[in-house]
């Protein structure tokens, strides 16, 4: 259960952090404000998931201790969320692919046999619903927009595609969670994800890559090089001044 | 944030009897406390001064995202990260409200932003100073937003309707900014020795630039008279600065930190603090572009704008296609 | 820059069943995006339950110079206001 909650909380922690890196640097003021809202939602969700994880673990660690005092190998997020921002199209495509998965996942978790999980999911799914609407909207518009915006979105899709498969791989923990009715198997989401993806890509005039090769490892603690750098920045104050309260 | 008045036209204020009928009717409306609205007749000078002041104010908000944005990825707790992000997001919102107010005067946001990016427009000098430790996030909210609030509360009474309404909205949001800043300072000043050192360091560095935010001394700011008559400006630079010092020194003492100005002393008779002027030479150098961060701030804004062009154009192209398809 | 997103005026209905009220403006490529942007820009503090967006260029306004002829005539029609009439207390509220 603890690991399962880390998987949920680390996704939003890491992606919320990546999105917050844009603050003050996005293409237009309206977008800066919208993106900050998404980051704020994700950080808020992180506090709920990691807060519950700390409770379940029972070792006196709260959400902050889990976020700021674990090393890379203890993180359980999907690799896609730690991929660097690159250009704005890359950021939006990463958000779109994540939101497609995340929204379905949360909708499923609303039916969890664990009331605490169902409660958090019910709160988060409303936010994820809005994120998904915005993400689809922007991907469709930019895919269709100019030759340049189309090319950037197609390139981003291809660069991120190898990180999609990991969302739907079942492992031992997933089987255990499914047996207890806490969370359905990730693989059970794939068909719905594909259908929604194909609908959006068709409107966006983007082509879905053929390959089904998937980069994996994030959910069991083997990450890309980028996560270590992100944590070095994010955890700096807590690591350098371990006695301080902020 | 707010706009810093430094430029002077050198012209005095006309007496009512020297004015044309239109000018006089206009001045009488202002004197009667009426608001001027976008389509009302207004003197060219009024329009120009407003566009300059409101756009400088807007630029300050937008550039003002950067010094605090510098710490979002290093905020020490999830809650602090959320608060800081929400605050910087508000600054973007304030920039947007102000640009909108300027646009009611017949200028486009795109042109205003071009002026900023090309270095033709001014923004508040304070944002050309760096944020070097976490306590700066406290000091910026407390001192910089605190100084801005002094100005902006007064500007709610400004004569131009859209500007005044933007100020009302901004002031409502701004007190959250100052309070979260002071909250950080309390934690830092009452924390470990290292935290207290960060707090003092932040205060020492930002005190003088915060005093400069009100603009040069009244004696050197001829332009103020006309702006005051038009109620584009409703408080003089020195009045604002005094008010800020009077409210801030007791707050420093409450934190148990040292006042960076060793000669600051309460004048029992007037009830006001006497304090040392900031280094005005430094102020004018920063305005000219020679502050520690001028180049970096403009570079960051230019990069965001240039690298975002394809995004803005892509969305516009799609909207146009849809519109044509619908017709 | 000729390709600037157009300006939209934003109207919000607050929580209490009041009319939509003008709150400000923003830029967006079209109406749909204007609504999304307005949600993010103008309802950050739980300000509303419904949004209208109108392209600024589509708004027609009364001419400020005509303020007298347009609005003064209603000044002397005080009989339109309920307080114009004295109703005896005995009649009860009306």
PDB file of C-alpha atoms in Angstrom, chain A residues 26-121:
ATOM      1  CA  UNK A  26       6.058  30.742 -20.714  1.00  0.00           C
ATOM      2  CA  UNK A  27       5.058  32.091 -24.143  1.00  0.00           C
ATOM      3  CA  UNK A  28       2.291  34.448 -23.004  1.00  0.00           C
ATOM      4  CA  UNK A  29       0.935  35.783 -19.698  1.00  0.00           C
ATOM      5  CA  UNK A  30      -2.360  33.899 -19.928  1.00  0.00           C
ATOM      6  CA  UNK A  31      -0.444  30.664 -20.333  1.00  0.00           C
ATOM      7  CA  UNK A  32       1.852  31.423 -17.408  1.00  0.00           C
ATOM      8  CA  UNK A  33      -1.185  31.726 -15.188  1.00  0.00           C
ATOM      9  CA  UNK A  34      -2.871  28.588 -16.532  1.00  0.00           C
ATOM     10  CA  UNK A  35       0.264  26.513 -16.157  1.00  0.00           C
ATOM     11  CA  UNK A  36       0.793  27.680 -12.588  1.00  0.00           C
ATOM     12  CA  UNK A  37      -2.717  26.464 -11.789  1.00  0.00           C
ATOM     13  CA  UNK A  38      -1.842  23.019 -13.068  1.00  0.00           C
ATOM     14  CA  UNK A  39       1.357  22.925 -11.040  1.00  0.00           C
ATOM     15  CA  UNK A  40      -0.550  24.056  -7.942  1.00  0.00           C
ATOM     16  CA  UNK A  41      -3.103  21.281  -8.420  1.00  0.00           C
ATOM     17  CA  UNK A  42      -0.343  18.699  -8.779  1.00  0.00           C
ATOM     18  CA  UNK A  43       1.528  19.840  -5.689  1.00  0.00           C
ATOM     19  CA  UNK A  44      -1.747  19.816  -3.758  1.00  0.00           C
ATOM     20  CA  UNK A  45      -2.450  16.256  -4.900  1.00  0.00           C
ATOM     21  CA  UNK A  46       1.067  15.266  -3.877  1.00  0.00           C
ATOM     22  CA  UNK A  47       0.415  16.444  -0.343  1.00  0.00           C
ATOM     23  CA  UNK A  48      -2.634  14.194  -0.163  1.00  0.00           C
ATOM     24  CA  UNK A  49      -1.001  11.058  -1.581  1.00  0.00           C
ATOM     25  CA  UNK A  50       2.304  11.381   0.235  1.00  0.00           C
ATOM     26  CA  UNK A  51       0.531  12.444   3.408  1.00  0.00           C
ATOM     27  CA  UNK A  52      -1.447   9.219   3.359  1.00  0.00           C
ATOM     28  CA  UNK A  53       1.693   7.255   2.438  1.00  0.00           C
ATOM     29  CA  UNK A  54       3.436   8.592   5.543  1.00  0.00           C
ATOM     30  CA  UNK A  55       0.450   7.672   7.677  1.00  0.00           C
ATOM     31  CA  UNK A  56       0.281   4.160   6.279  1.00  0.00           C
ATOM     32  CA  UNK A  57       4.016   3.671   6.751  1.00  0.00           C
ATOM     33  CA  UNK A  58       3.746   4.712  10.402  1.00  0.00           C
ATOM     34  CA  UNK A  59       7.393   5.781  10.771  1.00  0.00           C
ATOM     35  CA  UNK A  60       6.615   9.430  11.511  1.00  0.00           C
ATOM     36  CA  UNK A  61       7.424  10.665   8.008  1.00  0.00           C
ATOM     37  CA  UNK A  62       5.083  13.303   6.596  1.00  0.00           C
ATOM     38  CA  UNK A  63       4.625  14.387   2.964  1.00  0.00           C
ATOM     39  CA  UNK A  64       7.570  16.792   3.189  1.00  0.00           C
ATOM     40  CA  UNK A  65       9.900  14.173   4.643  1.00  0.00           C
ATOM     41  CA  UNK A  66       8.990  11.850   1.791  1.00  0.00           C
ATOM     42  CA  UNK A  67       9.336  14.526  -0.879  1.00  0.00           C
ATOM     43  CA  UNK A  68      12.538  16.138   0.335  1.00  0.00           C
ATOM     44  CA  UNK A  69      14.471  13.398   2.142  1.00  0.00           C
ATOM     45  CA  UNK A  70      14.378  10.403  -0.189  1.00  0.00           C
ATOM     46  CA  UNK A  71      17.015   9.662  -2.807  1.00  0.00           C
ATOM     47  CA  UNK A  72      16.446   8.836  -6.465  1.00  0.00           C
ATOM     48  CA  UNK A  73      16.120   5.070  -6.054  1.00  0.00           C
ATOM     49  CA  UNK A  74      13.257   5.538  -3.610  1.00  0.00           C
ATOM     50  CA  UNK A  75      11.151   7.469  -6.089  1.00  0.00           C
ATOM     51  CA  UNK A  76       8.321   5.508  -7.752  1.00  0.00           C
ATOM     52  CA  UNK A  77       7.128   7.866 -10.480  1.00  0.00           C
ATOM     53  CA  UNK A  78       6.705   7.065 -14.167  1.00  0.00           C
ATOM     54  CA  UNK A  79       9.724   8.041 -16.251  1.00  0.00           C
ATOM     55  CA  UNK A  80       7.636  10.283 -18.498  1.00  0.00           C
ATOM     56  CA  UNK A  81       7.013  12.852 -15.747  1.00  0.00           C
ATOM     57  CA  UNK A  82      10.710  13.386 -15.057  1.00  0.00           C
ATOM     58  CA  UNK A  83      11.564  14.063 -18.704  1.00  0.00           C
ATOM     59  CA  UNK A  84      12.917  17.632 -18.976  1.00  0.00           C
ATOM     60  CA  UNK A  85      10.712  20.449 -20.249  1.00  0.00           C
ATOM     61  CA  UNK A  86      12.602  21.054 -23.506  1.00  0.00           C
ATOM     62  CA  UNK A  87      10.395  23.373 -25.593  1.00  0.00           C
ATOM     63  CA  UNK A  88       6.844  24.334 -24.755  1.00  0.00           C
ATOM     64  CA  UNK A  89       5.416  21.781 -27.194  1.00  0.00           C
ATOM     65  CA  UNK A  90       7.317  19.032 -25.448  1.00  0.00           C
ATOM     66  CA  UNK A  91       5.936  20.178 -22.111  1.00  0.00           C
ATOM     67  CA  UNK A  92       2.371  20.249 -23.421  1.00  0.00           C
ATOM     68  CA  UNK A  93       2.671  16.841 -25.081  1.00  0.00           C
ATOM     69  CA  UNK A  94       4.065  15.312 -21.881  1.00  0.00           C
ATOM     70  CA  UNK A  95       1.165  16.810 -19.961  1.00  0.00           C
ATOM     71  CA  UNK A  96      -1.343  15.556 -22.529  1.00  0.00           C
ATOM     72  CA  UNK A  97      -0.077  11.956 -22.430  1.00  0.00           C
ATOM     73  CA  UNK A  98       0.074  12.014 -18.651  1.00  0.00           C
ATOM     74  CA  UNK A  99      -3.376  13.592 -18.268  1.00  0.00           C
ATOM     75  CA  UNK A 100      -4.941  10.989 -20.562  1.00  0.00           C
ATOM     76  CA  UNK A 101      -3.597   8.255 -18.305  1.00  0.00           C
ATOM     77  CA  UNK A 102      -4.018  10.108 -15.018  1.00  0.00           C
ATOM     78  CA  UNK A 103      -7.647  11.018 -15.528  1.00  0.00           C
ATOM     79  CA  UNK A 104      -8.604   7.399 -16.253  1.00  0.00           C
ATOM     80  CA  UNK A 105      -6.533   6.176 -13.335  1.00  0.00           C
ATOM     81  CA  UNK A 106      -8.186   8.548 -10.882  1.00  0.00           C
ATOM     82  CA  UNK A 107     -11.646   7.748 -12.217  1.00  0.00           C
ATOM     83  CA  UNK A 108     -10.924   4.065 -11.494  1.00  0.00           C
ATOM     84  CA  UNK A 109      -9.556   4.851  -8.031  1.00  0.00           C
ATOM     85  CA  UNK A 110     -12.788   6.601  -7.081  1.00  0.00           C
ATOM     86  CA  UNK A 111     -14.158   3.064  -6.823  1.00  0.00           C
ATOM     87  CA  UNK A 112     -11.302   1.800  -4.637  1.00  0.00           C
ATOM     88  CA  UNK A 113     -12.125  -0.559  -1.769  1.00  0.00           C
ATOM     89  CA  UNK A 114     -10.012   1.733   0.422  1.00  0.00           C
ATOM     90  CA  UNK A 115     -12.072   4.767   1.451  1.00  0.00           C
ATOM     91  CA  UNK A 116      -9.036   6.983   1.904  1.00  0.00           C
ATOM     92  CA  UNK A 117      -7.817   6.228  -1.619  1.00  0.00           C
ATOM     93  CA  UNK A 118     -11.308   6.725  -3.050  1.00  0.00           C
ATOM     94  CA  UNK A 119     -11.629  10.014  -1.183  1.00  0.00           C
ATOM     95  CA  UNK A 120      -8.372  11.457  -2.494  1.00  0.00           C
ATOM     96  CA  UNK A 121      -9.142  10.244  -6.011  1.00  0.00           C
TER      97      UNK A 121
END
